[in-house]
Amino acid sequence: MNKPHAGGLEAHRANALALRLELGLPVTATGTSAVTFGGVVTASLPVMEGIARKAADDRQDAVFAVYNTDADTRPAWYFLVFRMLDSIGMVRVEPVCIGAENALVLVTVDKSRQFAIDGRGVLTEMPVAKATKRSGAFARAELRIAAAAEALAPVLRTGAWRADAFAFQTDGTAVPVDTAAA
């Protein structure tokens, strides 16, 4: 039996929604709108600067997946853009499973910092849990995200969940997808 798989940009949207859900946010909008999710194919300096500017302008932290090509269905890596009092921080992170019944958390690649979504839907930094350093914690998170993304693909095809559609030009400018240069 063949399983239909979302490919390319559809898979990127499914991954963004799956990560959102696995981090503990609902499918529907939250009252705080404090975290946004997305994906990019090229994580060049201008694009990353553009994402940081957009996070500051929109007053939203952001979790972005980076893909090697448009056709990839799994991200190569993730980065987190987070607001601070007087600047924007950006770190490479991995989603990590700290327990089957718990929401995923984000941990920096060097395992020195941990971020999670709190009960208000706001990204918060917290002490690094020992469970984040367990063997297989990242692999379990990847499996959860992939399973959720596969289950969500039909929802995305119906248009029941719509993401804000913007793209980043090579100079880092955010524009509506339908006006983006190829």
PDB file of C-alpha atoms in Angstrom:
ATOM      1  CA  MET A   1       0.000   0.000   0.000  1.00  0.00           C
ATOM      2  CA  ASN A   2       1.339   3.421  -0.915  1.00  0.00           C
ATOM      3  CA  LYS A   3       1.224   6.206   1.613  1.00  0.00           C
ATOM      4  CA  PRO A   4       0.823   9.679   0.174  1.00  0.00           C
ATOM      5  CA  HIS A   5       3.518  11.999   1.488  1.00  0.00           C
ATOM      6  CA  ALA A   6       3.524  15.748   1.374  1.00  0.00           C
ATOM      7  CA  GLY A   7       6.435  16.957  -0.691  1.00  0.00           C
ATOM      8  CA  GLY A   8       8.354  20.181  -0.951  1.00  0.00           C
ATOM      9  CA  LEU A   9       6.772  23.336   0.400  1.00  0.00           C
ATOM     10  CA  GLU A  10       3.646  21.441   1.489  1.00  0.00           C
ATOM     11  CA  ALA A  11       5.887  19.258   3.652  1.00  0.00           C
ATOM     12  CA  HIS A  12       7.553  22.381   5.047  1.00  0.00           C
ATOM     13  CA  ARG A  13       4.145  23.767   6.083  1.00  0.00           C
ATOM     14  CA  ALA A  14       3.176  20.416   7.620  1.00  0.00           C
ATOM     15  CA  ASN A  15       6.440  20.357   9.592  1.00  0.00           C
ATOM     16  CA  ALA A  16       5.871  23.913  10.869  1.00  0.00           C
ATOM     17  CA  LEU A  17       2.377  23.074  12.106  1.00  0.00           C
ATOM     18  CA  ALA A  18       3.523  19.737  13.563  1.00  0.00           C
ATOM     19  CA  LEU A  19       6.354  21.408  15.482  1.00  0.00           C
ATOM     20  CA  ARG A  20       3.912  24.042  16.753  1.00  0.00           C
ATOM     21  CA  LEU A  21       1.585  21.324  18.055  1.00  0.00           C
ATOM     22  CA  GLU A  22       4.352  19.174  19.531  1.00  0.00           C
ATOM     23  CA  LEU A  23       5.737  22.186  21.406  1.00  0.00           C
ATOM     24  CA  GLY A  24       2.337  22.475  23.086  1.00  0.00           C
ATOM     25  CA  LEU A  25       0.531  25.182  21.118  1.00  0.00           C
ATOM     26  CA  PRO A  26      -2.987  24.586  19.772  1.00  0.00           C
ATOM     27  CA  VAL A  27      -3.871  24.324  16.077  1.00  0.00           C
ATOM     28  CA  THR A  28      -5.912  27.493  16.359  1.00  0.00           C
ATOM     29  CA  ALA A  29      -4.492  30.898  17.094  1.00  0.00           C
ATOM     30  CA  THR A  30      -3.542  31.808  20.640  1.00  0.00           C
ATOM     31  CA  GLY A  31      -4.463  35.008  22.417  1.00  0.00           C
ATOM     32  CA  THR A  32      -0.823  35.999  22.748  1.00  0.00           C
ATOM     33  CA  SER A  33       0.470  35.259  19.222  1.00  0.00           C
ATOM     34  CA  ALA A  34       3.950  35.222  20.701  1.00  0.00           C
ATOM     35  CA  VAL A  35       5.623  32.527  18.584  1.00  0.00           C
ATOM     36  CA  THR A  36       5.608  31.995  14.840  1.00  0.00           C
ATOM     37  CA  PHE A  37       6.941  29.060  12.818  1.00  0.00           C
ATOM     38  CA  GLY A  38       8.351  28.765   9.327  1.00  0.00           C
ATOM     39  CA  GLY A  39      10.877  27.239   7.015  1.00  0.00           C
ATOM     40  CA  VAL A  40      13.593  28.481   4.688  1.00  0.00           C
ATOM     41  CA  VAL A  41      15.698  26.763   2.090  1.00  0.00           C
ATOM     42  CA  THR A  42      18.651  29.098   2.292  1.00  0.00           C
ATOM     43  CA  ALA A  43      19.753  30.332   5.694  1.00  0.00           C
ATOM     44  CA  SER A  44      21.981  33.069   4.310  1.00  0.00           C
ATOM     45  CA  LEU A  45      22.974  35.998   6.490  1.00  0.00           C
ATOM     46  CA  PRO A  46      20.558  38.421   4.721  1.00  0.00           C
ATOM     47  CA  VAL A  47      17.652  35.986   5.115  1.00  0.00           C
ATOM     48  CA  MET A  48      18.423  35.383   8.788  1.00  0.00           C
ATOM     49  CA  GLU A  49      18.726  39.140   9.362  1.00  0.00           C
ATOM     50  CA  GLY A  50      15.365  39.582   7.611  1.00  0.00           C
ATOM     51  CA  ILE A  51      13.774  37.001   9.896  1.00  0.00           C
ATOM     52  CA  ALA A  52      15.257  38.752  12.930  1.00  0.00           C
ATOM     53  CA  ARG A  53      13.881  42.119  11.723  1.00  0.00           C
ATOM     54  CA  LYS A  54      10.450  40.584  11.119  1.00  0.00           C
ATOM     55  CA  ALA A  55      10.470  39.018  14.603  1.00  0.00           C
ATOM     56  CA  ALA A  56      11.268  42.415  16.104  1.00  0.00           C
ATOM     57  CA  ASP A  57       8.677  44.255  13.984  1.00  0.00           C
ATOM     58  CA  ASP A  58       5.941  41.670  14.632  1.00  0.00           C
ATOM     59  CA  ARG A  59       6.912  41.260  18.299  1.00  0.00           C
ATOM     60  CA  GLN A  60       7.006  37.496  17.887  1.00  0.00           C
ATOM     61  CA  ASP A  61       9.679  34.940  18.608  1.00  0.00           C
ATOM     62  CA  ALA A  62      10.205  32.566  15.690  1.00  0.00           C
ATOM     63  CA  VAL A  63      11.246  28.963  15.159  1.00  0.00           C
ATOM     64  CA  PHE A  64      12.454  28.252  11.628  1.00  0.00           C
ATOM     65  CA  ALA A  65      13.352  24.981   9.977  1.00  0.00           C
ATOM     66  CA  VAL A  66      16.157  25.068   7.417  1.00  0.00           C
ATOM     67  CA  TYR A  67      15.929  22.740   4.417  1.00  0.00           C
ATOM     68  CA  ASN A  68      18.740  21.867   2.021  1.00  0.00           C
ATOM     69  CA  THR A  69      16.401  21.999  -1.017  1.00  0.00           C
ATOM     70  CA  ASP A  70      12.793  22.885  -1.832  1.00  0.00           C
ATOM     71  CA  ALA A  71      12.073  19.188  -2.327  1.00  0.00           C
ATOM     72  CA  ASP A  72      13.297  18.061   1.106  1.00  0.00           C
ATOM     73  CA  THR A  73      10.576  16.827   3.438  1.00  0.00           C
ATOM     74  CA  ARG A  74      12.690  16.897   6.614  1.00  0.00           C
ATOM     75  CA  PRO A  75      14.600  19.895   7.890  1.00  0.00           C
ATOM     76  CA  ALA A  76      18.384  19.801   8.066  1.00  0.00           C
ATOM     77  CA  TRP A  77      18.318  21.964  11.213  1.00  0.00           C
ATOM     78  CA  TYR A  78      16.330  24.563  13.169  1.00  0.00           C
ATOM     79  CA  PHE A  79      17.031  27.985  14.574  1.00  0.00           C
ATOM     80  CA  LEU A  80      15.250  30.090  17.146  1.00  0.00           C
ATOM     81  CA  VAL A  81      14.866  33.860  16.978  1.00  0.00           C
ATOM     82  CA  PHE A  82      13.917  35.342  20.331  1.00  0.00           C
ATOM     83  CA  ARG A  83      13.312  38.849  21.575  1.00  0.00           C
ATOM     84  CA  MET A  84      15.338  40.310  24.403  1.00  0.00           C
ATOM     85  CA  LEU A  85      14.969  43.687  26.134  1.00  0.00           C
ATOM     86  CA  ASP A  86      17.132  45.606  23.693  1.00  0.00           C
ATOM     87  CA  SER A  87      17.987  43.192  20.893  1.00  0.00           C
ATOM     88  CA  ILE A  88      17.146  39.953  19.111  1.00  0.00           C
ATOM     89  CA  GLY A  89      18.881  36.647  19.880  1.00  0.00           C
ATOM     90  CA  MET A  90      19.339  33.851  17.371  1.00  0.00           C
ATOM     91  CA  VAL A  91      20.526  30.328  18.206  1.00  0.00           C
ATOM     92  CA  ARG A  92      20.600  26.970  16.508  1.00  0.00           C
ATOM     93  CA  VAL A  93      18.284  24.562  18.343  1.00  0.00           C
ATOM     94  CA  GLU A  94      17.046  20.993  18.281  1.00  0.00           C
ATOM     95  CA  PRO A  95      13.580  19.860  19.301  1.00  0.00           C
ATOM     96  CA  VAL A  96      13.956  17.352  22.127  1.00  0.00           C
ATOM     97  CA  CYS A  97      11.551  14.892  23.748  1.00  0.00           C
ATOM     98  CA  ILE A  98      11.799  14.974  27.548  1.00  0.00           C
ATOM     99  CA  GLY A  99       8.958  12.515  28.072  1.00  0.00           C
ATOM    100  CA  ALA A 100       6.222  10.829  26.070  1.00  0.00           C
ATOM    101  CA  GLU A 101       3.481  12.802  27.819  1.00  0.00           C
ATOM    102  CA  ASN A 102       5.313  16.141  27.739  1.00  0.00           C
ATOM    103  CA  ALA A 103       5.451  18.793  25.056  1.00  0.00           C
ATOM    104  CA  LEU A 104       8.730  18.954  23.177  1.00  0.00           C
ATOM    105  CA  VAL A 105      11.291  21.570  24.182  1.00  0.00           C
ATOM    106  CA  LEU A 106      13.995  23.336  22.187  1.00  0.00           C
ATOM    107  CA  VAL A 107      17.609  22.944  23.275  1.00  0.00           C
ATOM    108  CA  THR A 108      20.663  24.667  21.855  1.00  0.00           C
ATOM    109  CA  VAL A 109      23.015  22.366  19.997  1.00  0.00           C
ATOM    110  CA  ASP A 110      25.618  22.700  22.758  1.00  0.00           C
ATOM    111  CA  LYS A 111      22.908  21.750  25.323  1.00  0.00           C
ATOM    112  CA  SER A 112      23.551  24.912  27.368  1.00  0.00           C
ATOM    113  CA  ARG A 113      20.094  26.501  27.001  1.00  0.00           C
ATOM    114  CA  GLN A 114      16.524  25.196  26.945  1.00  0.00           C
ATOM    115  CA  PHE A 115      13.372  26.913  25.698  1.00  0.00           C
ATOM    116  CA  ALA A 116       9.742  25.846  26.032  1.00  0.00           C
ATOM    117  CA  ILE A 117       6.267  27.233  25.461  1.00  0.00           C
ATOM    118  CA  ASP A 118       4.604  28.168  28.745  1.00  0.00           C
ATOM    119  CA  GLY A 119       0.906  28.022  29.659  1.00  0.00           C
ATOM    120  CA  ARG A 120       0.333  31.446  28.109  1.00  0.00           C
ATOM    121  CA  GLY A 121       1.774  30.367  24.768  1.00  0.00           C
ATOM    122  CA  VAL A 122       4.940  32.389  25.302  1.00  0.00           C
ATOM    123  CA  LEU A 123       8.446  31.116  24.660  1.00  0.00           C
ATOM    124  CA  THR A 124      10.445  30.993  27.885  1.00  0.00           C
ATOM    125  CA  GLU A 125      13.992  30.014  28.737  1.00  0.00           C
ATOM    126  CA  MET A 126      14.414  27.573  31.592  1.00  0.00           C
ATOM    127  CA  PRO A 127      17.120  25.467  33.205  1.00  0.00           C
ATOM    128  CA  VAL A 128      18.254  22.615  30.991  1.00  0.00           C
ATOM    129  CA  ALA A 129      16.500  19.395  32.033  1.00  0.00           C
ATOM    130  CA  LYS A 130      18.655  16.279  32.416  1.00  0.00           C
ATOM    131  CA  ALA A 131      16.246  14.466  30.099  1.00  0.00           C
ATOM    132  CA  THR A 132      17.386  16.643  27.169  1.00  0.00           C
ATOM    133  CA  LYS A 133      20.803  14.990  27.327  1.00  0.00           C
ATOM    134  CA  ARG A 134      19.491  11.436  27.164  1.00  0.00           C
ATOM    135  CA  SER A 135      20.462   9.328  24.207  1.00  0.00           C
ATOM    136  CA  GLY A 136      17.713   9.397  21.589  1.00  0.00           C
ATOM    137  CA  ALA A 137      15.877  12.491  22.906  1.00  0.00           C
ATOM    138  CA  PHE A 138      16.344  14.316  19.588  1.00  0.00           C
ATOM    139  CA  ALA A 139      15.457  11.216  17.522  1.00  0.00           C
ATOM    140  CA  ARG A 140      12.232  10.725  19.515  1.00  0.00           C
ATOM    141  CA  ALA A 141      11.320  14.366  18.901  1.00  0.00           C
ATOM    142  CA  GLU A 142      11.976  13.949  15.172  1.00  0.00           C
ATOM    143  CA  LEU A 143       9.692  10.901  15.082  1.00  0.00           C
ATOM    144  CA  ARG A 144       6.902  12.773  16.875  1.00  0.00           C
ATOM    145  CA  ILE A 145       7.166  15.741  14.511  1.00  0.00           C
ATOM    146  CA  ALA A 146       7.242  13.495  11.425  1.00  0.00           C
ATOM    147  CA  ALA A 147       4.188  11.516  12.598  1.00  0.00           C
ATOM    148  CA  ALA A 148       2.262  14.716  13.339  1.00  0.00           C
ATOM    149  CA  ALA A 149       3.263  16.236   9.982  1.00  0.00           C
ATOM    150  CA  GLU A 150       2.076  13.140   8.124  1.00  0.00           C
ATOM    151  CA  ALA A 151      -1.244  13.201   9.979  1.00  0.00           C
ATOM    152  CA  LEU A 152      -1.660  16.930   9.259  1.00  0.00           C
ATOM    153  CA  ALA A 153      -0.970  16.777   5.515  1.00  0.00           C
ATOM    154  CA  PRO A 154      -4.675  16.211   4.634  1.00  0.00           C
ATOM    155  CA  VAL A 155      -5.696  19.161   6.835  1.00  0.00           C
ATOM    156  CA  LEU A 156      -3.283  21.416   4.992  1.00  0.00           C
ATOM    157  CA  ARG A 157      -4.601  20.267   1.608  1.00  0.00           C
ATOM    158  CA  THR A 158      -8.161  21.242   2.585  1.00  0.00           C
ATOM    159  CA  GLY A 159      -7.068  24.751   3.488  1.00  0.00           C
ATOM    160  CA  ALA A 160      -8.553  24.394   6.984  1.00  0.00           C
ATOM    161  CA  TRP A 161      -5.303  25.697   8.452  1.00  0.00           C
ATOM    162  CA  ARG A 162      -3.724  28.644   6.715  1.00  0.00           C
ATOM    163  CA  ALA A 163      -0.374  30.084   7.489  1.00  0.00           C
ATOM    164  CA  ASP A 164       0.695  33.630   6.855  1.00  0.00           C
ATOM    165  CA  ALA A 165       2.237  33.410   3.437  1.00  0.00           C
ATOM    166  CA  PHE A 166       5.427  35.422   3.176  1.00  0.00           C
ATOM    167  CA  ALA A 167       8.805  34.651   1.695  1.00  0.00           C
ATOM    168  CA  PHE A 168      12.247  36.131   2.105  1.00  0.00           C
ATOM    169  CA  GLN A 169      14.039  37.529  -0.930  1.00  0.00           C
ATOM    170  CA  THR A 170      17.771  36.859  -1.173  1.00  0.00           C
ATOM    171  CA  ASP A 171      18.401  40.301   0.347  1.00  0.00           C
ATOM    172  CA  GLY A 172      16.369  39.347   3.434  1.00  0.00           C
ATOM    173  CA  THR A 173      13.270  41.387   2.563  1.00  0.00           C
ATOM    174  CA  ALA A 174       9.986  39.753   3.637  1.00  0.00           C
ATOM    175  CA  VAL A 175       7.334  39.845   0.896  1.00  0.00           C
ATOM    176  CA  PRO A 176       4.007  38.071   0.229  1.00  0.00           C
ATOM    177  CA  VAL A 177       4.663  34.669  -1.366  1.00  0.00           C
ATOM    178  CA  ASP A 178       2.790  35.528  -4.565  1.00  0.00           C
ATOM    179  CA  THR A 179       5.149  38.471  -5.197  1.00  0.00           C
ATOM    180  CA  ALA A 180       8.409  36.703  -4.311  1.00  0.00           C
ATOM    181  CA  ALA A 181      11.066  36.354  -6.979  1.00  0.00           C
ATOM    182  CA  ALA A 182      11.726  32.805  -8.119  1.00  0.00           C
TER     183      ALA A 182
END
